[in-house]
Structure formats: structure tokens, C-alpha cells
mmCIF file of C-alpha atoms and ligand atoms in Angstrom:
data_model
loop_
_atom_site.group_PDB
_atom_site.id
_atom_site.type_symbol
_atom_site.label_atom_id
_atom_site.label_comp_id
_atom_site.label_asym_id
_atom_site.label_seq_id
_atom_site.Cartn_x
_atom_site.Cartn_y
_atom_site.Cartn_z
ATOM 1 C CA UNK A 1 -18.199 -13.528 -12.726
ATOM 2 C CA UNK A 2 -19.687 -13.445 -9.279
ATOM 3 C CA UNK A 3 -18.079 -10.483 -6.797
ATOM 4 C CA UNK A 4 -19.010 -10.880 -3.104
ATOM 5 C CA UNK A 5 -18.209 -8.559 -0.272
ATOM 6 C CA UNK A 6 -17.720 -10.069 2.991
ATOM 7 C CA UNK A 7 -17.872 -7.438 5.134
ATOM 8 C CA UNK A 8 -17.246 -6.562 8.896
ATOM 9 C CA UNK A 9 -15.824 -4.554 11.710
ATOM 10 C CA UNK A 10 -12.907 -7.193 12.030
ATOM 11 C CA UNK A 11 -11.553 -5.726 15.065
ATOM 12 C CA UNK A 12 -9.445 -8.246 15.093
ATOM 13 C CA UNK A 13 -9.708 -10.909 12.577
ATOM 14 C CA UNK A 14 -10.249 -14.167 13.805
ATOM 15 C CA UNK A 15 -9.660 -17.720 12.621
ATOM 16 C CA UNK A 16 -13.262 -17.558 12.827
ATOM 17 C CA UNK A 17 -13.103 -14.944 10.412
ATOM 18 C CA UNK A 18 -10.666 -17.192 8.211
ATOM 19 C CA UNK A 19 -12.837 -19.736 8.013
ATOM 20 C CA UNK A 20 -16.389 -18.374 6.502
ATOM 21 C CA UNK A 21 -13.756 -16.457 3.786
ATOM 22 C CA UNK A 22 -12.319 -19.730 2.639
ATOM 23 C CA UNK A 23 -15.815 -20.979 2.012
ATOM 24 C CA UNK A 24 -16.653 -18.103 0.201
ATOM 25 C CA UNK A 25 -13.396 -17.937 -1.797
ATOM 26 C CA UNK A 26 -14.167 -21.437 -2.788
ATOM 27 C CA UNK A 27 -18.005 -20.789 -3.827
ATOM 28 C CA UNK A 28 -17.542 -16.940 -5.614
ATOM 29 C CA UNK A 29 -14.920 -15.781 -8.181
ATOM 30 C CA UNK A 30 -13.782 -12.873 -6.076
ATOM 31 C CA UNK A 31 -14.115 -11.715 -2.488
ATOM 32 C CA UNK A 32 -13.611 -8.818 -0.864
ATOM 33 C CA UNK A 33 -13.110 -8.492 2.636
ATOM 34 C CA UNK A 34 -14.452 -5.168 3.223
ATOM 35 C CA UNK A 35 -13.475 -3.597 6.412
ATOM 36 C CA UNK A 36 -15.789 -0.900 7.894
ATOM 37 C CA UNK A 37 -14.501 2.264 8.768
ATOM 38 C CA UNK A 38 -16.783 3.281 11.403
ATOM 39 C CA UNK A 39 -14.832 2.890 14.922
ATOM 40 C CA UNK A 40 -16.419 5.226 17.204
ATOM 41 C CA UNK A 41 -19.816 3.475 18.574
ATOM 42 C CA UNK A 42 -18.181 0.394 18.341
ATOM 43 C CA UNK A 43 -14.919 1.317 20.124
ATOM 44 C CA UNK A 44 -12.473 -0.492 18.237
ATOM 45 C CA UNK A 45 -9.322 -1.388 19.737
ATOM 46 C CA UNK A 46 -7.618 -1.265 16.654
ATOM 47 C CA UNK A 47 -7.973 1.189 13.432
ATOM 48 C CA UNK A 48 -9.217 0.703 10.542
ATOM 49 C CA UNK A 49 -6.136 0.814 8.588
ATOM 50 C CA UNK A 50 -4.424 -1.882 10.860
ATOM 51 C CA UNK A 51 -7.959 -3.850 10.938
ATOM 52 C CA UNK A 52 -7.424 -4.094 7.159
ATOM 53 C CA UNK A 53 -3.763 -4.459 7.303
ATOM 54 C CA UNK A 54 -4.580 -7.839 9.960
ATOM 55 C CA UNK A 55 -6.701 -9.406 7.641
ATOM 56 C CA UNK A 56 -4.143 -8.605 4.086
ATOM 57 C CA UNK A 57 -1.399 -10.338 6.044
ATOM 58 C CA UNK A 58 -3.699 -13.561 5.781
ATOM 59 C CA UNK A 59 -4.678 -13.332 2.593
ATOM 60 C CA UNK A 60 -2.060 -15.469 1.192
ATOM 61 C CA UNK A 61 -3.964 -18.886 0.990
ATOM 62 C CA UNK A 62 -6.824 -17.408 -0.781
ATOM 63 C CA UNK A 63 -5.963 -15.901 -4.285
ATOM 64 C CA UNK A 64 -9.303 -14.651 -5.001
ATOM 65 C CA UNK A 65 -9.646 -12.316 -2.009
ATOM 66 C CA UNK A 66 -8.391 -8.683 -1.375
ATOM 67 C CA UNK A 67 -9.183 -6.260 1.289
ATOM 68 C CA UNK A 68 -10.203 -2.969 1.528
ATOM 69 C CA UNK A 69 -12.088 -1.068 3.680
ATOM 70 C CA UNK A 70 -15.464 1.301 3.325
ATOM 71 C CA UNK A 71 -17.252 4.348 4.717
ATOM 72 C CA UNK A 72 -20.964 4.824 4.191
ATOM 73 C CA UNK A 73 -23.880 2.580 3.186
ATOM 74 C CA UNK A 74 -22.636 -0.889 2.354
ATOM 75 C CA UNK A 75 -25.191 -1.079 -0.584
ATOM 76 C CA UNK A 76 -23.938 1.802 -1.578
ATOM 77 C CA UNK A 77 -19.885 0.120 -1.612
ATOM 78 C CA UNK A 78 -21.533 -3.129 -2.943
ATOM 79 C CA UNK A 79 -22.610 -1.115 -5.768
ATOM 80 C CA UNK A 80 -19.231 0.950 -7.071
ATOM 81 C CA UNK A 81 -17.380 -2.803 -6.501
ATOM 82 C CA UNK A 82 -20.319 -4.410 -8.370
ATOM 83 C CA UNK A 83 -20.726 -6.764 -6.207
ATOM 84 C CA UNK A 84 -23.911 -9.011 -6.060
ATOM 85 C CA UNK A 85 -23.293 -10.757 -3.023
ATOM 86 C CA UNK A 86 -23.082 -9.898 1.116
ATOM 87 C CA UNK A 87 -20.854 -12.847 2.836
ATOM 88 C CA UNK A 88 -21.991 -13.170 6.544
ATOM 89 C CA UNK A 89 -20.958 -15.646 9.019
ATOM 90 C CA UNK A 90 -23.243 -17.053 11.541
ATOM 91 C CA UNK A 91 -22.589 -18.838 14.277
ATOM 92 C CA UNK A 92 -24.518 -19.925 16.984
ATOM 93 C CA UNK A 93 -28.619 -18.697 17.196
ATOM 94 C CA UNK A 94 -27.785 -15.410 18.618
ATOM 95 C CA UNK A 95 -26.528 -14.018 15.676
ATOM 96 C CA UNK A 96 -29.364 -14.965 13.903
ATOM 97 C CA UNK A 97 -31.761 -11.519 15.306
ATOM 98 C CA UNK A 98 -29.102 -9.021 14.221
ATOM 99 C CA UNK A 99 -28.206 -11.026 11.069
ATOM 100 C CA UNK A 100 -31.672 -11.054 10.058
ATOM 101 C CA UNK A 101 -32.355 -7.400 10.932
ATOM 102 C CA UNK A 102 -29.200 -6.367 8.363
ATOM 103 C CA UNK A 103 -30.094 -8.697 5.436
ATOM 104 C CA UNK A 104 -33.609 -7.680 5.538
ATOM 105 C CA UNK A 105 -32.485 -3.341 5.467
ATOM 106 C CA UNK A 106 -29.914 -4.126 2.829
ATOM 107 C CA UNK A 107 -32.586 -6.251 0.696
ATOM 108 C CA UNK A 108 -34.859 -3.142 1.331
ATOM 109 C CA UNK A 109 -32.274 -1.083 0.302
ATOM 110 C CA UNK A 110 -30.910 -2.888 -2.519
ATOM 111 C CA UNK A 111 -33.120 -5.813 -3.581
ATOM 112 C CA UNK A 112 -30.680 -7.130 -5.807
ATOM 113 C CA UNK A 113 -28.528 -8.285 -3.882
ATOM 114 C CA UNK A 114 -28.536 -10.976 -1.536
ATOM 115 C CA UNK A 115 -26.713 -12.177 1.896
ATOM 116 C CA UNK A 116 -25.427 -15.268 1.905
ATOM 117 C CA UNK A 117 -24.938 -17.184 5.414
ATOM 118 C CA UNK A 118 -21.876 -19.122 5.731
ATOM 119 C CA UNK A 119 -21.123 -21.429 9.189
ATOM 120 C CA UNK A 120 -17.625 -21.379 9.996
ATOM 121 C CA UNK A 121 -16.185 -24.950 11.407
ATOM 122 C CA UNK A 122 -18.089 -25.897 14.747
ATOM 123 C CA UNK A 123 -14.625 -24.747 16.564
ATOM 124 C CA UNK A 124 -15.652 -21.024 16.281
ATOM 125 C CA UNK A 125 -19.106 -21.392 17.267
ATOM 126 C CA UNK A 126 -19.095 -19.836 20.562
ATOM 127 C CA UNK A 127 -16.463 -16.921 19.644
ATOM 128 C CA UNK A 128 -16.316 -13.717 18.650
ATOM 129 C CA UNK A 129 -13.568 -10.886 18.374
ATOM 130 C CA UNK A 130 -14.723 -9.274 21.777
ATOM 131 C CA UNK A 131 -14.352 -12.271 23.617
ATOM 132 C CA UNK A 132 -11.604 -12.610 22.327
ATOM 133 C CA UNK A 133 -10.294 -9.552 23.166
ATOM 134 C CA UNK A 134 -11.651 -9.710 26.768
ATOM 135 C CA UNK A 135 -9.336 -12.992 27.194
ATOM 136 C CA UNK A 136 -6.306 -11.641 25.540
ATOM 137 C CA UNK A 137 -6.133 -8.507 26.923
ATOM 138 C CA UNK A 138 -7.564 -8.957 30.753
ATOM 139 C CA UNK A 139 -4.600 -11.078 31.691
ATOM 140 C CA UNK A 140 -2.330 -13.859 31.221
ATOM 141 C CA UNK A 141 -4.245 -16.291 29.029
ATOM 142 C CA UNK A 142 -4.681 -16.382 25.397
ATOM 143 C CA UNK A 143 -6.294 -18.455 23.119
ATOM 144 C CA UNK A 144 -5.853 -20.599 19.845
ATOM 145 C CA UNK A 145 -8.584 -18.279 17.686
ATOM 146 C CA UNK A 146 -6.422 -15.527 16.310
ATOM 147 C CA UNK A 147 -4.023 -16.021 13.206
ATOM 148 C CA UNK A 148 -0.119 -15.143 14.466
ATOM 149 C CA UNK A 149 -0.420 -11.462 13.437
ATOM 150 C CA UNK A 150 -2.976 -10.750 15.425
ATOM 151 C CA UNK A 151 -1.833 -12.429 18.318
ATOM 152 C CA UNK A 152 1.737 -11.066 18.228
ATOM 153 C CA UNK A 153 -0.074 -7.627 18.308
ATOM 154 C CA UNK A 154 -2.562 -8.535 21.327
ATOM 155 C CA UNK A 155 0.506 -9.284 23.130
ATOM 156 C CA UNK A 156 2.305 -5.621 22.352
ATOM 157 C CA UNK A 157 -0.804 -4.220 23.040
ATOM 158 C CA UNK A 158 -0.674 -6.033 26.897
ATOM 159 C CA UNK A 159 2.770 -5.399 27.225
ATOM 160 C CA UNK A 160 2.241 -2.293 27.100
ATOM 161 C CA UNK A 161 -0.780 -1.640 28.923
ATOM 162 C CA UNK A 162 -2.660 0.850 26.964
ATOM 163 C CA UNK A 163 -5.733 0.141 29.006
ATOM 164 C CA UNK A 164 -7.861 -0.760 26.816
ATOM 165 C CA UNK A 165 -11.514 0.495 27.478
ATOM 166 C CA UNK A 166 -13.170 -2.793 27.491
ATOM 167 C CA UNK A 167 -17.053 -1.229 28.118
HETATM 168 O O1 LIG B 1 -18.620 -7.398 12.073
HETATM 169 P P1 LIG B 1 -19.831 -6.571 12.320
HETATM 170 O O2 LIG B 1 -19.532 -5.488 13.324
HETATM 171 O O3 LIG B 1 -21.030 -7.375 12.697
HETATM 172 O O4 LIG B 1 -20.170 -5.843 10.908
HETATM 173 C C1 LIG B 1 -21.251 -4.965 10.793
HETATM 174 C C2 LIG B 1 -21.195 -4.221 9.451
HETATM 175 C C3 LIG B 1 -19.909 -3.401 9.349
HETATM 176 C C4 LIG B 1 -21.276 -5.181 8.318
HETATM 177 C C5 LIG B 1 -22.441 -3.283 9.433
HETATM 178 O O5 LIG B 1 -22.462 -2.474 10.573
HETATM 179 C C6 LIG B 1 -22.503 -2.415 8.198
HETATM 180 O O6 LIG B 1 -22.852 -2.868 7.133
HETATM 181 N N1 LIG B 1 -22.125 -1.131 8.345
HETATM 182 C C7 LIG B 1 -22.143 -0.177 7.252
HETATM 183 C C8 LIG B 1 -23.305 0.809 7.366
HETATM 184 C C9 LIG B 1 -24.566 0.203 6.805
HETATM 185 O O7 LIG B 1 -24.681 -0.096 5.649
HETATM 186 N N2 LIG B 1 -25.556 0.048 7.710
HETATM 187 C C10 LIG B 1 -26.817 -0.559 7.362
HETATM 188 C C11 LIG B 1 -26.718 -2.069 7.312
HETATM 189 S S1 LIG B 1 -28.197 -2.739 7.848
#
């Protein structure tokens, strides 16, 4: 029984997102989307507990995945959920630096357990949650990238102009 974590700021989910977890749904026995808690140097838009509650509301296709989210180390979390593997997407070559730079300090940190690198479908290549965020919230367009939650809440959030720190 192989438990993986597949963890992230998810601030929002994306299809993206979606994606890399049904490929790892369909290659471990259990996933578990584990939502960091941190939200201050990133400068969320959203909190952790709706972060989580975006992704849960999308779980329903994949049977073998919960949601939860963690404080701390995440060797540390991947260790009380036993978990043996770290899910990552990656995308285009950019991610590749800071990817590389994370699985290396967990390995250090933890050498037994290992990141696993998933592509998502070519279509999500070139996004990420900030620019998707940028688009959805700077004006009148929006985009085909987020599951219906999410967008239905990126429009609330421009209707009513929170003003959104987008530094
Ligand atoms: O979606 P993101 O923002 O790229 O996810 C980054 C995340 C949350 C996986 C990473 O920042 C993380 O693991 N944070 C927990 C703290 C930690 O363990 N830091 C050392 C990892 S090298």
C-alpha cells in the first residue's frame, strides 16, 4: 500500500492541478492532496481552509484522494501520514530549478522518500494559479483553467472588488 502526498499552496486549484492528481490517483493507492498552511510570504488570496475546501469539492472523480492541509516541515507531515511518496507537477523548464532545489532538501531531509514528477496534459503547460489569478481578477476576461468552484468564487471575489494585492 503506497501513500503519496501531493502537496502545494493551491491558491486556487487549477485544472492543471486536476490533472497531475488523476495521474497519481491512477499510479498510487492513496493520495493526499496536502494543502500548505503557510499564507503570509506567499500572499494567498484565499485561506487555507477554503484552499482545501476548493480542491475537496473536486474530489469526486478520484476515490483514492482526500485533502487536508499541513503546517511545518513536509517530511515531517509525510511521516505521521506514512507516506513514501512527494507528487509534484512540472510543467514547462522553469519549474525545473525550484523543483529540483525542493526534492533535493526533502531527500536530504528524509532520504526515504522520493518526489515523483508528473506532467500534466500539454494544455496546462504555460499556467499557473498566479496567472491565473492575474487574468481573472484584473478585469473582464477569464479563462477555461479553473474547475466551476473556483471560478464561481473568482467572480464573487471581482464583484466585489476586494482589491486584491496582486504584488
Ligand atoms: O504549490 P507550491 O507553492 O509550489 O508548493 C510549495 C510547497 C507548499 C510544497 C513547499 O513550500 C513546502 O513543502 N512547504 C512546507 C515547508 C517545507 O517543508 N519546506 C522545505 C521544502 S524544501
Amino acid at each position: 500500500m503506497t501513500t503519496a502526498l501531493y502537496p502545494g499552496t493551491f491558491d486556487p486549484v487549477t485544472k492543471g492541478h486536476l490533472d497531475v492528481l488523476g495521474r497519481a490517483c491512477s499510479l498510487f493507492d492513496e493520495i493526499i492532496v496536502a494543502v500548505s498552511e503557510e499564507n503570509n510570504s506567499k500572499n494567498t488570496l484565499f485561506d487555507a481552509d477554503s484552499r482545501v475546501r476548493l480542491v475537496e469539492e473536486n474530489l469526486y472523480p478520484y476515490s483514492n484522494a482526500t485533502v487536508e492541509s499541513f503546517s511545518g516541515l513536509l517530511v515531517d507531515y509525510a511521516l505521521k501520514k506514512k507516506a513514501s511518496v512527494l507528487v509534484r507537477g512540472l510543467r514547462a523548464v522553469s519549474d525545473f530549478e525550484y523543483e529540483f532545489q525542493m526534492a533535493q532538501m526533502n531527500r536530504h531531509l528524509d532520504s526515504s522518500l522520493e518526489t515523483v514528477f508528473l506532467m500534466p496534459n500539454e494544455k496546462y503547460f504555460y499556467t499557473s494559479s498566479q496567472l491565473i489569478k492575474q487574468v481573472h481578477l484584473f478585469g473582464e476576461r477569464e479563462t477555461d483553467l479553473v474547475p466551476e468552484n473556483v471560478l464561481c468564487e473568482l467572480r464573487e471575489i471581482n464583484r466585489l472588488d476586494r482589491g486584491y494585492d496582486q504584488t
